[in-house]
């Protein structure tokens, strides 16, 4: 009887581990398809501007090598925030025409939004100075 119980327990644990692996793979795919990785490439481009030319290639390799660990952490956050069904629904969305359009424009949208935020911040600083005097 103990052997039967142990066998079922091991099968159950193996199925749970497989489900978790599938869930994590789906979460990683959402991160890729959603354009969430885009800001990382923008950050890389900005950092590369301050790296000496002779070291840019080496930095780029190290930067790219660090991304899988970051994406794994982001996938864990997605898994803590969303259910497996939620992630599957996100995948369906990002594989749709409008989802692909959003993903394709994410980088440009991020750049323009960042510029708008910086402009607003400068205006806000001027407004704050008006009230701090």
mmCIF file with all atom_site columns, C-alpha atoms in Angstrom:
data_model
loop_
_atom_site.group_PDB
_atom_site.id
_atom_site.type_symbol
_atom_site.label_atom_id
_atom_site.label_alt_id
_atom_site.label_comp_id
_atom_site.label_asym_id
_atom_site.label_entity_id
_atom_site.label_seq_id
_atom_site.pdbx_PDB_ins_code
_atom_site.Cartn_x
_atom_site.Cartn_y
_atom_site.Cartn_z
_atom_site.occupancy
_atom_site.B_iso_or_equiv
_atom_site.pdbx_formal_charge
_atom_site.auth_seq_id
_atom_site.auth_comp_id
_atom_site.auth_asym_id
_atom_site.auth_atom_id
_atom_site.pdbx_PDB_model_num
ATOM 1   C CA . UNK A 1 1   ? 0.000  0.000  0.000   1.00 0.00 ? 1   UNK A CA 1
ATOM 2   C CA . UNK A 1 2   ? 2.850  2.400  0.817   1.00 0.00 ? 2   UNK A CA 1
ATOM 3   C CA . UNK A 1 3   ? 4.421  1.700  -2.582  1.00 0.00 ? 3   UNK A CA 1
ATOM 4   C CA . UNK A 1 4   ? 1.157  2.494  -4.376  1.00 0.00 ? 4   UNK A CA 1
ATOM 5   C CA . UNK A 1 5   ? 0.754  5.736  -2.427  1.00 0.00 ? 5   UNK A CA 1
ATOM 6   C CA . UNK A 1 6   ? 4.386  6.682  -3.077  1.00 0.00 ? 6   UNK A CA 1
ATOM 7   C CA . UNK A 1 7   ? 3.974  5.942  -6.786  1.00 0.00 ? 7   UNK A CA 1
ATOM 8   C CA . UNK A 1 8   ? 0.874  8.137  -7.021  1.00 0.00 ? 8   UNK A CA 1
ATOM 9   C CA . UNK A 1 9   ? 2.599  10.890 -5.057  1.00 0.00 ? 9   UNK A CA 1
ATOM 10  C CA . UNK A 1 10  ? 5.587  10.833 -7.422  1.00 0.00 ? 10  UNK A CA 1
ATOM 11  C CA . UNK A 1 11  ? 3.324  10.904 -10.492 1.00 0.00 ? 11  UNK A CA 1
ATOM 12  C CA . UNK A 1 12  ? 1.376  13.815 -8.997  1.00 0.00 ? 12  UNK A CA 1
ATOM 13  C CA . UNK A 1 13  ? 4.585  15.749 -8.265  1.00 0.00 ? 13  UNK A CA 1
ATOM 14  C CA . UNK A 1 14  ? 5.910  15.067 -11.771 1.00 0.00 ? 14  UNK A CA 1
ATOM 15  C CA . UNK A 1 15  ? 2.676  16.377 -13.290 1.00 0.00 ? 15  UNK A CA 1
ATOM 16  C CA . UNK A 1 16  ? 2.808  19.493 -11.107 1.00 0.00 ? 16  UNK A CA 1
ATOM 17  C CA . UNK A 1 17  ? 6.427  20.133 -12.104 1.00 0.00 ? 17  UNK A CA 1
ATOM 18  C CA . UNK A 1 18  ? 5.511  19.724 -15.773 1.00 0.00 ? 18  UNK A CA 1
ATOM 19  C CA . UNK A 1 19  ? 2.578  22.129 -15.389 1.00 0.00 ? 19  UNK A CA 1
ATOM 20  C CA . UNK A 1 20  ? 4.855  24.685 -13.686 1.00 0.00 ? 20  UNK A CA 1
ATOM 21  C CA . UNK A 1 21  ? 7.415  24.355 -16.497 1.00 0.00 ? 21  UNK A CA 1
ATOM 22  C CA . UNK A 1 22  ? 4.669  24.903 -19.080 1.00 0.00 ? 22  UNK A CA 1
ATOM 23  C CA . UNK A 1 23  ? 3.318  27.879 -17.120 1.00 0.00 ? 23  UNK A CA 1
ATOM 24  C CA . UNK A 1 24  ? 6.805  29.412 -16.924 1.00 0.00 ? 24  UNK A CA 1
ATOM 25  C CA . UNK A 1 25  ? 7.404  28.815 -20.641 1.00 0.00 ? 25  UNK A CA 1
ATOM 26  C CA . UNK A 1 26  ? 4.095  30.536 -21.412 1.00 0.00 ? 26  UNK A CA 1
ATOM 27  C CA . UNK A 1 27  ? 4.986  33.456 -19.108 1.00 0.00 ? 27  UNK A CA 1
ATOM 28  C CA . UNK A 1 28  ? 8.353  33.832 -20.855 1.00 0.00 ? 28  UNK A CA 1
ATOM 29  C CA . UNK A 1 29  ? 6.600  33.809 -24.217 1.00 0.00 ? 29  UNK A CA 1
ATOM 30  C CA . UNK A 1 30  ? 4.207  36.557 -23.044 1.00 0.00 ? 30  UNK A CA 1
ATOM 31  C CA . UNK A 1 31  ? 7.202  38.646 -21.993 1.00 0.00 ? 31  UNK A CA 1
ATOM 32  C CA . UNK A 1 32  ? 8.745  38.141 -25.438 1.00 0.00 ? 32  UNK A CA 1
ATOM 33  C CA . UNK A 1 33  ? 5.565  38.716 -27.454 1.00 0.00 ? 33  UNK A CA 1
ATOM 34  C CA . UNK A 1 34  ? 4.321  41.674 -25.431 1.00 0.00 ? 34  UNK A CA 1
ATOM 35  C CA . UNK A 1 35  ? 7.370  43.776 -26.131 1.00 0.00 ? 35  UNK A CA 1
ATOM 36  C CA . UNK A 1 36  ? 8.249  43.862 -22.425 1.00 0.00 ? 36  UNK A CA 1
ATOM 37  C CA . UNK A 1 37  ? 11.836 43.082 -23.408 1.00 0.00 ? 37  UNK A CA 1
ATOM 38  C CA . UNK A 1 38  ? 12.015 46.188 -25.621 1.00 0.00 ? 38  UNK A CA 1
ATOM 39  C CA . UNK A 1 39  ? 12.999 48.628 -22.873 1.00 0.00 ? 39  UNK A CA 1
ATOM 40  C CA . UNK A 1 40  ? 15.956 46.383 -22.051 1.00 0.00 ? 40  UNK A CA 1
ATOM 41  C CA . UNK A 1 41  ? 17.296 46.846 -25.575 1.00 0.00 ? 41  UNK A CA 1
ATOM 42  C CA . UNK A 1 42  ? 16.758 50.597 -25.307 1.00 0.00 ? 42  UNK A CA 1
ATOM 43  C CA . UNK A 1 43  ? 18.669 50.613 -22.026 1.00 0.00 ? 43  UNK A CA 1
ATOM 44  C CA . UNK A 1 44  ? 21.466 48.676 -23.702 1.00 0.00 ? 44  UNK A CA 1
ATOM 45  C CA . UNK A 1 45  ? 21.648 51.242 -26.520 1.00 0.00 ? 45  UNK A CA 1
ATOM 46  C CA . UNK A 1 46  ? 21.796 54.117 -24.047 1.00 0.00 ? 46  UNK A CA 1
ATOM 47  C CA . UNK A 1 47  ? 24.481 52.453 -21.938 1.00 0.00 ? 47  UNK A CA 1
ATOM 48  C CA . UNK A 1 48  ? 26.528 51.608 -25.027 1.00 0.00 ? 48  UNK A CA 1
ATOM 49  C CA . UNK A 1 49  ? 26.823 55.335 -25.764 1.00 0.00 ? 49  UNK A CA 1
ATOM 50  C CA . UNK A 1 50  ? 28.931 55.747 -22.623 1.00 0.00 ? 50  UNK A CA 1
ATOM 51  C CA . UNK A 1 51  ? 31.079 52.630 -23.133 1.00 0.00 ? 51  UNK A CA 1
ATOM 52  C CA . UNK A 1 52  ? 34.418 53.069 -24.919 1.00 0.00 ? 52  UNK A CA 1
ATOM 53  C CA . UNK A 1 53  ? 34.306 51.736 -28.484 1.00 0.00 ? 53  UNK A CA 1
ATOM 54  C CA . UNK A 1 54  ? 36.915 49.046 -27.755 1.00 0.00 ? 54  UNK A CA 1
ATOM 55  C CA . UNK A 1 55  ? 34.735 47.573 -24.996 1.00 0.00 ? 55  UNK A CA 1
ATOM 56  C CA . UNK A 1 56  ? 31.297 47.813 -26.604 1.00 0.00 ? 56  UNK A CA 1
ATOM 57  C CA . UNK A 1 57  ? 31.288 44.307 -28.078 1.00 0.00 ? 57  UNK A CA 1
ATOM 58  C CA . UNK A 1 58  ? 32.328 42.713 -24.767 1.00 0.00 ? 58  UNK A CA 1
ATOM 59  C CA . UNK A 1 59  ? 29.749 44.744 -22.836 1.00 0.00 ? 59  UNK A CA 1
ATOM 60  C CA . UNK A 1 60  ? 27.069 43.798 -25.345 1.00 0.00 ? 60  UNK A CA 1
ATOM 61  C CA . UNK A 1 61  ? 27.833 40.078 -24.877 1.00 0.00 ? 61  UNK A CA 1
ATOM 62  C CA . UNK A 1 62  ? 27.732 40.402 -21.077 1.00 0.00 ? 62  UNK A CA 1
ATOM 63  C CA . UNK A 1 63  ? 24.525 42.438 -21.212 1.00 0.00 ? 63  UNK A CA 1
ATOM 64  C CA . UNK A 1 64  ? 22.817 39.892 -23.478 1.00 0.00 ? 64  UNK A CA 1
ATOM 65  C CA . UNK A 1 65  ? 24.007 37.041 -21.245 1.00 0.00 ? 65  UNK A CA 1
ATOM 66  C CA . UNK A 1 66  ? 22.372 38.724 -18.231 1.00 0.00 ? 66  UNK A CA 1
ATOM 67  C CA . UNK A 1 67  ? 18.924 38.932 -19.850 1.00 0.00 ? 67  UNK A CA 1
ATOM 68  C CA . UNK A 1 68  ? 17.768 35.307 -19.448 1.00 0.00 ? 68  UNK A CA 1
ATOM 69  C CA . UNK A 1 69  ? 18.097 35.599 -15.657 1.00 0.00 ? 69  UNK A CA 1
ATOM 70  C CA . UNK A 1 70  ? 16.093 38.828 -15.714 1.00 0.00 ? 70  UNK A CA 1
ATOM 71  C CA . UNK A 1 71  ? 13.417 37.279 -17.913 1.00 0.00 ? 71  UNK A CA 1
ATOM 72  C CA . UNK A 1 72  ? 13.222 34.281 -15.583 1.00 0.00 ? 72  UNK A CA 1
ATOM 73  C CA . UNK A 1 73  ? 12.613 36.648 -12.659 1.00 0.00 ? 73  UNK A CA 1
ATOM 74  C CA . UNK A 1 74  ? 9.971  38.512 -14.660 1.00 0.00 ? 74  UNK A CA 1
ATOM 75  C CA . UNK A 1 75  ? 8.305  35.188 -15.529 1.00 0.00 ? 75  UNK A CA 1
ATOM 76  C CA . UNK A 1 76  ? 8.160  34.349 -11.816 1.00 0.00 ? 76  UNK A CA 1
ATOM 77  C CA . UNK A 1 77  ? 6.497  37.703 -11.152 1.00 0.00 ? 77  UNK A CA 1
ATOM 78  C CA . UNK A 1 78  ? 3.975  37.021 -13.911 1.00 0.00 ? 78  UNK A CA 1
ATOM 79  C CA . UNK A 1 79  ? 3.308  33.579 -12.408 1.00 0.00 ? 79  UNK A CA 1
ATOM 80  C CA . UNK A 1 80  ? 2.706  35.139 -8.995  1.00 0.00 ? 80  UNK A CA 1
ATOM 81  C CA . UNK A 1 81  ? 0.430  37.812 -10.433 1.00 0.00 ? 81  UNK A CA 1
ATOM 82  C CA . UNK A 1 82  ? -1.533 35.910 -13.059 1.00 0.00 ? 82  UNK A CA 1
ATOM 83  C CA . UNK A 1 83  ? -3.052 32.454 -13.297 1.00 0.00 ? 83  UNK A CA 1
ATOM 84  C CA . UNK A 1 84  ? -2.023 29.982 -15.991 1.00 0.00 ? 84  UNK A CA 1
ATOM 85  C CA . UNK A 1 85  ? -5.337 30.719 -17.707 1.00 0.00 ? 85  UNK A CA 1
ATOM 86  C CA . UNK A 1 86  ? -4.606 34.458 -17.626 1.00 0.00 ? 86  UNK A CA 1
ATOM 87  C CA . UNK A 1 87  ? -1.227 33.879 -19.258 1.00 0.00 ? 87  UNK A CA 1
ATOM 88  C CA . UNK A 1 88  ? -2.788 31.662 -21.934 1.00 0.00 ? 88  UNK A CA 1
ATOM 89  C CA . UNK A 1 89  ? -5.306 34.446 -22.654 1.00 0.00 ? 89  UNK A CA 1
ATOM 90  C CA . UNK A 1 90  ? -2.436 36.955 -22.915 1.00 0.00 ? 90  UNK A CA 1
ATOM 91  C CA . UNK A 1 91  ? -0.687 34.646 -25.370 1.00 0.00 ? 91  UNK A CA 1
ATOM 92  C CA . UNK A 1 92  ? -3.838 34.440 -27.464 1.00 0.00 ? 92  UNK A CA 1
ATOM 93  C CA . UNK A 1 93  ? -4.064 38.229 -27.450 1.00 0.00 ? 93  UNK A CA 1
ATOM 94  C CA . UNK A 1 94  ? -0.409 38.846 -28.355 1.00 0.00 ? 94  UNK A CA 1
ATOM 95  C CA . UNK A 1 95  ? -0.673 36.313 -31.175 1.00 0.00 ? 95  UNK A CA 1
ATOM 96  C CA . UNK A 1 96  ? -3.701 38.183 -32.604 1.00 0.00 ? 96  UNK A CA 1
ATOM 97  C CA . UNK A 1 97  ? -3.262 40.946 -35.236 1.00 0.00 ? 97  UNK A CA 1
ATOM 98  C CA . UNK A 1 98  ? -3.844 43.783 -32.753 1.00 0.00 ? 98  UNK A CA 1
ATOM 99  C CA . UNK A 1 99  ? -1.552 42.122 -30.199 1.00 0.00 ? 99  UNK A CA 1
ATOM 100 C CA . UNK A 1 100 ? 1.185  41.851 -32.809 1.00 0.00 ? 100 UNK A CA 1
ATOM 101 C CA . UNK A 1 101 ? 0.679  45.520 -33.698 1.00 0.00 ? 101 UNK A CA 1
ATOM 102 C CA . UNK A 1 102 ? 0.960  46.567 -30.050 1.00 0.00 ? 102 UNK A CA 1
ATOM 103 C CA . UNK A 1 103 ? 4.088  44.469 -29.617 1.00 0.00 ? 103 UNK A CA 1
ATOM 104 C CA . UNK A 1 104 ? 5.684  45.820 -32.787 1.00 0.00 ? 104 UNK A CA 1
ATOM 105 C CA . UNK A 1 105 ? 5.091  49.428 -31.738 1.00 0.00 ? 105 UNK A CA 1
ATOM 106 C CA . UNK A 1 106 ? 6.040  48.986 -28.059 1.00 0.00 ? 106 UNK A CA 1
ATOM 107 C CA . UNK A 1 107 ? 9.613  50.258 -28.493 1.00 0.00 ? 107 UNK A CA 1
ATOM 108 C CA . UNK A 1 108 ? 8.613  53.377 -30.396 1.00 0.00 ? 108 UNK A CA 1
ATOM 109 C CA . UNK A 1 109 ? 5.743  54.014 -27.996 1.00 0.00 ? 109 UNK A CA 1
ATOM 110 C CA . UNK A 1 110 ? 8.128  53.669 -25.039 1.00 0.00 ? 110 UNK A CA 1
ATOM 111 C CA . UNK A 1 111 ? 10.580 56.169 -26.571 1.00 0.00 ? 111 UNK A CA 1
ATOM 112 C CA . UNK A 1 112 ? 7.851  58.708 -27.277 1.00 0.00 ? 112 UNK A CA 1
ATOM 113 C CA . UNK A 1 113 ? 6.269  58.212 -23.853 1.00 0.00 ? 113 UNK A CA 1
ATOM 114 C CA . UNK A 1 114 ? 9.647  58.663 -22.176 1.00 0.00 ? 114 UNK A CA 1
ATOM 115 C CA . UNK A 1 115 ? 10.219 61.911 -24.086 1.00 0.00 ? 115 UNK A CA 1
ATOM 116 C CA . UNK A 1 116 ? 6.728  63.148 -23.156 1.00 0.00 ? 116 UNK A CA 1
ATOM 117 C CA . UNK A 1 117 ? 7.373  62.286 -19.505 1.00 0.00 ? 117 UNK A CA 1
ATOM 118 C CA . UNK A 1 118 ? 10.681 64.144 -19.519 1.00 0.00 ? 118 UNK A CA 1
ATOM 119 C CA . UNK A 1 119 ? 9.051  67.199 -21.075 1.00 0.00 ? 119 UNK A CA 1
ATOM 120 C CA . UNK A 1 120 ? 6.263  67.086 -18.491 1.00 0.00 ? 120 UNK A CA 1
ATOM 121 C CA . UNK A 1 121 ? 8.868  66.707 -15.732 1.00 0.00 ? 121 UNK A CA 1
ATOM 122 C CA . UNK A 1 122 ? 10.670 69.858 -16.890 1.00 0.00 ? 122 UNK A CA 1
ATOM 123 C CA . UNK A 1 123 ? 7.377  71.775 -16.923 1.00 0.00 ? 123 UNK A CA 1
ATOM 124 C CA . UNK A 1 124 ? 6.529  70.401 -13.500 1.00 0.00 ? 124 UNK A CA 1
ATOM 125 C CA . UNK A 1 125 ? 9.875  71.506 -12.127 1.00 0.00 ? 125 UNK A CA 1
ATOM 126 C CA . UNK A 1 126 ? 9.221  75.046 -13.372 1.00 0.00 ? 126 UNK A CA 1
ATOM 127 C CA . UNK A 1 127 ? 5.777  74.966 -11.766 1.00 0.00 ? 127 UNK A CA 1
ATOM 128 C CA . UNK A 1 128 ? 7.253  73.751 -8.472  1.00 0.00 ? 128 UNK A CA 1
ATOM 129 C CA . UNK A 1 129 ? 9.819  76.558 -8.499  1.00 0.00 ? 129 UNK A CA 1
ATOM 130 C CA . UNK A 1 130 ? 6.968  79.064 -8.845  1.00 0.00 ? 130 UNK A CA 1
ATOM 131 C CA . UNK A 1 131 ? 5.410  77.793 -5.613  1.00 0.00 ? 131 UNK A CA 1
ATOM 132 C CA . UNK A 1 132 ? 8.637  77.276 -3.678  1.00 0.00 ? 132 UNK A CA 1
ATOM 133 C CA . UNK A 1 133 ? 9.695  80.947 -3.853  1.00 0.00 ? 133 UNK A CA 1
#
